[in-house]
Coordinates of C-alpha atoms in Angstrom, one line a residue:
M222 CA 35.5 -54.4 124.8
P223 CA 35.2 -57.8 126.0
S224 CA 35.9 -60.8 124.1
T225 CA 32.4 -62.5 124.7
N226 CA 29.8 -61.9 122.7
P227 CA 26.6 -60.1 123.4
R228 CA 24.1 -61.8 125.5
S229 CA 21.3 -61.3 127.5
Y230 CA 20.9 -62.5 131.5
E231 CA 19.1 -64.1 133.1
T232 CA 17.6 -61.3 136.0
T233 CA 19.8 -63.1 139.1
A234 CA 20.3 -61.3 142.3
P235 CA 24.2 -60.4 142.4
A236 CA 26.3 -62.6 143.7
K237 CA 30.0 -62.7 144.9
L238 CA 31.7 -65.3 142.8
A239 CA 35.4 -66.2 142.1
F240 CA 36.9 -67.7 139.1
L241 CA 40.0 -70.2 138.9
G242 CA 41.9 -70.2 135.6
L243 CA 41.7 -68.9 132.7
G244 CA 41.9 -70.6 129.9
V245 CA 40.7 -70.5 126.3
M246 CA 37.4 -71.3 127.7
G247 CA 37.6 -69.8 131.4
Y248 CA 38.4 -66.4 130.2
P249 CA 35.0 -65.6 128.6
M250 CA 33.2 -67.8 130.7
A251 CA 34.7 -65.4 134.1
G252 CA 33.5 -62.9 131.8
H253 CA 29.7 -63.2 130.8
L254 CA 29.6 -64.1 135.3
A255 CA 30.9 -60.4 135.1
L256 CA 28.7 -58.6 132.0
A257 CA 26.1 -60.5 134.2
G258 CA 26.8 -57.9 136.9
N259 CA 28.0 -60.8 139.8
A260 CA 31.4 -59.6 141.9
V261 CA 34.2 -61.6 140.1
T262 CA 37.5 -62.4 141.8
V263 CA 39.8 -63.9 139.4
Y264 CA 43.2 -66.1 139.9
N265 CA 45.2 -67.8 137.0
R266 CA 48.6 -69.2 136.9
T267 CA 49.9 -66.2 134.8
A268 CA 48.7 -63.4 137.1
S269 CA 50.1 -61.3 133.5
K270 CA 46.0 -63.2 132.2
S271 CA 44.4 -62.2 135.8
A272 CA 46.0 -58.9 135.0
A273 CA 44.9 -58.7 132.0
W274 CA 41.1 -59.9 131.9
T275 CA 40.6 -58.0 135.2
E276 CA 41.2 -54.6 132.8
E277 CA 38.5 -55.5 130.3
F278 CA 36.2 -56.6 132.4
A279 CA 36.8 -53.3 134.5
G280 CA 33.4 -51.9 133.2
A281 CA 30.9 -55.4 133.4
G282 CA 31.3 -54.4 138.1
T283 CA 33.6 -54.9 140.7
V284 CA 35.8 -57.1 139.3
G285 CA 39.8 -58.1 140.4
H286 CA 42.7 -61.5 140.8
A287 CA 44.3 -62.5 143.8
A288 CA 47.6 -63.8 144.0
T289 CA 46.6 -67.6 145.1
P290 CA 42.9 -69.8 144.4
R291 CA 43.0 -69.2 148.4
E292 CA 42.6 -64.9 148.3
A293 CA 40.4 -65.6 145.8
A294 CA 37.5 -67.8 147.3
Q295 CA 38.0 -65.4 150.2
G296 CA 34.1 -64.6 151.2
A297 CA 32.8 -66.3 147.6
D298 CA 28.8 -68.1 147.4
I299 CA 29.8 -70.0 144.5
V300 CA 34.4 -70.9 143.6
F301 CA 33.8 -71.7 139.8
C302 CA 37.0 -72.9 138.2
C303 CA 38.2 -74.6 134.7
V304 CA 41.6 -76.0 134.8
G305 CA 43.3 -78.5 132.9
N306 CA 43.8 -81.9 134.5
D307 CA 43.0 -83.7 137.5
D308 CA 46.8 -82.8 139.1
D309 CA 46.0 -78.8 138.4
L310 CA 42.5 -79.0 139.8
R311 CA 44.4 -80.2 142.8
S312 CA 46.9 -78.0 143.5
V313 CA 43.7 -75.4 142.9
V314 CA 41.5 -76.7 145.5
L315 CA 43.8 -78.8 148.7
G316 CA 46.9 -77.3 150.2
A317 CA 47.2 -74.2 151.9
D318 CA 46.7 -72.2 149.0
G319 CA 43.9 -73.1 148.1
A320 CA 40.2 -72.5 147.5
F321 CA 39.0 -74.8 150.0
A322 CA 41.4 -72.8 152.5
G323 CA 39.8 -69.4 152.2
M324 CA 36.4 -70.9 151.4
Q325 CA 33.5 -70.0 154.2
P326 CA 31.2 -72.8 155.6
G327 CA 28.6 -73.4 153.0
A328 CA 30.6 -72.2 149.7
I329 CA 30.1 -74.5 146.2
F330 CA 33.4 -75.4 144.5
V331 CA 32.3 -75.8 140.7
D332 CA 34.6 -77.8 138.6
H333 CA 34.1 -77.2 134.9
T334 CA 37.3 -79.0 134.2
T335 CA 37.4 -82.0 132.0
A336 CA 38.8 -84.8 134.9
S337 CA 38.2 -88.1 135.8
A338 CA 35.2 -89.1 138.3
E339 CA 37.9 -90.8 140.7
V340 CA 39.5 -86.2 141.6
A341 CA 35.2 -85.9 141.6
R342 CA 34.5 -88.0 144.4
E343 CA 37.5 -87.1 146.0
L344 CA 37.0 -84.3 145.8
Y345 CA 33.6 -83.7 146.8
G346 CA 33.7 -85.6 150.0
A347 CA 36.8 -83.0 151.5
A348 CA 34.0 -80.6 150.7
R349 CA 31.9 -82.2 152.7
T350 CA 34.3 -83.0 155.4
L351 CA 35.0 -78.7 155.6
G352 CA 31.2 -78.0 155.4
L353 CA 31.6 -77.0 151.5
Q354 CA 30.2 -78.4 148.3
F355 CA 31.7 -79.8 144.8
I356 CA 29.8 -80.2 142.0
D357 CA 31.2 -81.1 139.1
A358 CA 30.2 -79.9 136.1
P359 CA 32.0 -80.7 132.8
V360 CA 31.1 -79.1 129.2
S361 CA 30.7 -78.8 126.1
G362 CA 30.2 -76.6 123.2
G363 CA 33.6 -75.8 123.2
Q364 CA 35.4 -71.6 122.6
A365 CA 32.7 -70.8 120.6
G366 CA 30.3 -71.9 123.1
A367 CA 32.8 -70.3 126.4
Q368 CA 32.5 -66.8 123.4
N369 CA 28.9 -67.0 122.8
G370 CA 27.9 -67.8 126.4
Q371 CA 25.8 -71.0 125.6
L372 CA 28.0 -74.2 126.5
T373 CA 25.8 -77.1 127.5
V374 CA 26.9 -78.3 131.7
M375 CA 26.5 -81.3 133.2
C376 CA 27.0 -81.8 136.8
G377 CA 26.5 -84.7 139.4
G378 CA 26.4 -83.2 143.6
D379 CA 23.8 -82.9 145.5
A380 CA 20.6 -81.5 144.6
A381 CA 20.2 -78.4 146.7
A382 CA 24.5 -77.4 145.5
F383 CA 23.4 -77.6 141.8
D384 CA 20.2 -75.9 142.6
A385 CA 22.0 -72.7 144.1
M386 CA 23.9 -72.7 141.8
R387 CA 22.5 -73.1 138.4
P388 CA 20.9 -69.4 138.0
T389 CA 24.7 -68.0 137.8
A390 CA 26.2 -70.7 136.5
L391 CA 23.3 -70.2 132.8
A392 CA 24.9 -66.6 132.6
Y393 CA 27.6 -68.6 130.2
S394 CA 25.3 -71.8 129.5
R395 CA 21.9 -72.6 127.7
A396 CA 21.0 -76.0 129.8
V397 CA 23.4 -76.3 133.3
T398 CA 21.2 -79.7 134.1
R399 CA 22.6 -82.7 137.1
V400 CA 22.9 -85.7 135.9
G401 CA 23.1 -87.5 139.0
D402 CA 25.3 -88.4 142.6
S403 CA 29.4 -86.6 142.7
G404 CA 31.1 -88.0 139.5
A405 CA 28.1 -88.2 137.5
G406 CA 29.0 -85.4 135.8
Q407 CA 32.1 -86.7 134.1
L408 CA 31.0 -89.4 133.4
A409 CA 29.1 -87.5 131.1
K410 CA 31.1 -85.8 129.9
M411 CA 33.0 -89.0 129.2
V412 CA 29.5 -90.3 127.3
N413 CA 29.8 -87.5 124.9
Q414 CA 34.3 -87.2 124.4
I415 CA 32.8 -91.6 122.9
C416 CA 30.1 -90.2 121.1
I417 CA 31.8 -87.1 119.2
A418 CA 35.3 -89.1 118.4
G419 CA 33.7 -91.8 116.6
I420 CA 31.5 -89.3 114.8
V421 CA 34.6 -87.2 113.9
Q422 CA 36.0 -90.6 112.2
G423 CA 33.0 -91.7 110.0
L424 CA 32.5 -88.0 109.0
S425 CA 36.7 -87.9 108.0
E426 CA 36.6 -91.2 105.9
A427 CA 32.5 -89.8 104.3
I428 CA 34.1 -86.8 103.6
A429 CA 37.6 -88.5 101.4
F430 CA 35.0 -91.1 100.2
G431 CA 33.0 -88.0 98.7
Q432 CA 36.8 -86.4 97.2
H433 CA 38.0 -90.0 95.4
A434 CA 34.9 -90.4 93.9
G435 CA 34.7 -86.8 92.3
L436 CA 31.9 -85.0 94.1
D437 CA 31.5 -81.7 95.4
M438 CA 32.0 -82.1 99.1
P439 CA 30.1 -78.7 100.2
L440 CA 27.7 -79.4 97.8
V441 CA 26.6 -82.9 99.2
L442 CA 27.7 -81.9 102.8
D443 CA 24.4 -79.4 102.4
V444 CA 22.5 -82.4 101.5
I445 CA 22.8 -84.7 103.7
G446 CA 23.1 -81.9 106.3
K447 CA 19.2 -81.7 105.3
G448 CA 18.4 -85.5 106.7
A449 CA 20.0 -87.7 109.7
A450 CA 23.3 -87.2 108.4
Q451 CA 23.4 -83.8 110.0
S452 CA 25.4 -82.7 113.1
W453 CA 27.2 -80.5 115.1
Q454 CA 30.5 -81.2 113.8
M455 CA 29.3 -81.5 110.3
E456 CA 27.6 -78.8 110.6
N457 CA 30.4 -76.9 112.6
R458 CA 34.0 -78.6 110.8
G459 CA 32.9 -80.3 108.1
K460 CA 33.6 -77.1 105.1
T461 CA 36.4 -76.5 107.4
M462 CA 37.6 -80.3 106.9
V463 CA 37.5 -79.6 102.7
E464 CA 39.3 -77.2 102.9
G465 CA 42.4 -78.7 104.8
R466 CA 41.9 -76.0 108.0
F467 CA 42.3 -77.1 111.5
D468 CA 44.3 -74.1 113.2
F469 CA 41.2 -73.4 115.8
G470 CA 38.7 -75.0 118.0
F471 CA 40.0 -77.5 120.3
A472 CA 43.0 -79.6 120.3
V473 CA 43.8 -83.3 118.9
D474 CA 46.1 -83.3 123.1
W475 CA 42.8 -82.2 124.3
M476 CA 41.1 -85.1 123.3
R477 CA 43.6 -87.6 123.8
K478 CA 43.7 -86.3 127.6
D479 CA 39.8 -86.5 127.4
L480 CA 39.8 -90.1 125.3
G481 CA 42.8 -92.0 127.6
L482 CA 40.2 -90.4 130.6
V483 CA 37.2 -92.6 129.2
L484 CA 39.3 -95.6 128.8
G485 CA 40.3 -95.7 131.6
E486 CA 37.3 -95.6 133.8
A487 CA 36.1 -98.2 131.0
Q488 CA 39.2 -100.4 132.3
R489 CA 37.2 -100.0 135.9
N490 CA 33.3 -100.3 134.8
G491 CA 33.6 -103.2 132.2
A492 CA 32.6 -101.2 129.3
R493 CA 33.9 -102.2 125.7
L494 CA 35.1 -99.6 123.1
P495 CA 37.1 -100.9 120.4
V496 CA 35.9 -97.8 118.4
T497 CA 36.8 -95.1 120.8
A498 CA 40.5 -97.4 121.5
L499 CA 41.0 -97.0 118.2
V500 CA 39.8 -92.8 117.4
D501 CA 42.2 -92.4 120.2
Q502 CA 45.3 -94.1 118.5
F503 CA 44.2 -92.5 115.1
Y504 CA 44.8 -89.4 117.7
A505 CA 47.9 -90.4 118.1
D506 CA 48.8 -89.7 114.1
V507 CA 47.7 -87.3 113.7
Q508 CA 49.6 -85.8 116.6
Q509 CA 53.5 -87.8 115.3
A510 CA 52.2 -85.7 112.4
G511 CA 52.4 -83.2 113.9
G512 CA 48.7 -81.8 114.4
A513 CA 49.3 -82.3 118.8
R514 CA 47.4 -78.1 118.4
W515 CA 45.3 -78.8 115.2
D516 CA 41.4 -78.7 115.5
T517 CA 40.1 -82.4 115.8
S518 CA 39.0 -82.8 112.9
S519 CA 41.8 -82.8 112.0
L520 CA 41.1 -86.2 111.7
I521 CA 40.8 -86.4 108.2
T522 CA 44.5 -85.7 107.1
R523 CA 45.3 -89.4 108.7
L524 CA 42.8 -90.3 105.0
G525 CA 45.3 -88.7 102.4
M526 CA 44.1 -84.6 103.1
K527 CA 46.5 -82.1 103.4
K528 CA 46.9 -79.1 105.9
K529 CA 46.3 -76.0 104.3
P530 CA 49.3 -74.6 104.2
G531 CA 49.5 -71.8 106.9

């Protein structure tokens, strides 16, 4: 049984694709591409995961796995990627075994990694030199969004390359939008993470305040969730925060990586981010308390909320 949730797919001409990186996001994203009727070859640093993915989605059509990014990318119209950070990205793109070495002229590389705008521009330039196209395309929506095919994708790069990749990327997305030139997708994702950091801290303080006041917080969240305070975080994390459950979702380690990118970019462009910098340090406190792999909503544990045992 595929790990992706059933959904309908827009009718597009089947393409020959590669997908590099089968983590909690990439695994279901690649699955949606296969279920949409595309021929998909995957690569993962841990080869056993590539083999497991190929077995799971064998019934979807033409799927396979490769030993290197270069082999996976050979003959592909579009190469998708979702890895951990700038260095991971360079390792699967560049060099003799990297994807660029195997891609045919005119092919498009679509990077879903949350990485720096700097590396996006670097790889865009390298791709253009080789006659390739590069789109930076970080995503929002988390693991559930990847599994349900409901991600939001923010893209930077040339308009023609974006127009060519967008119909295929809609297999796992509800919105795929070009926000500007190379690097703009990564910058938009930074805006997204700044918003989330402030919202989660505010939600944490609100829930802690309500509990100290003796309120029925699940009820209160239901009430205020119908008004101006409503947010994705409140709707999807509010009640689990009240319950002290954090063993799922977007890990604190990942959020700190993303906020590090944000704060580094702010140093370069002169933006002032006092709240974001403070929340980043709050997340460092959660890491030190043993919550490195807890969901980002575990920010509330700094305010006296205890994690539910188990």
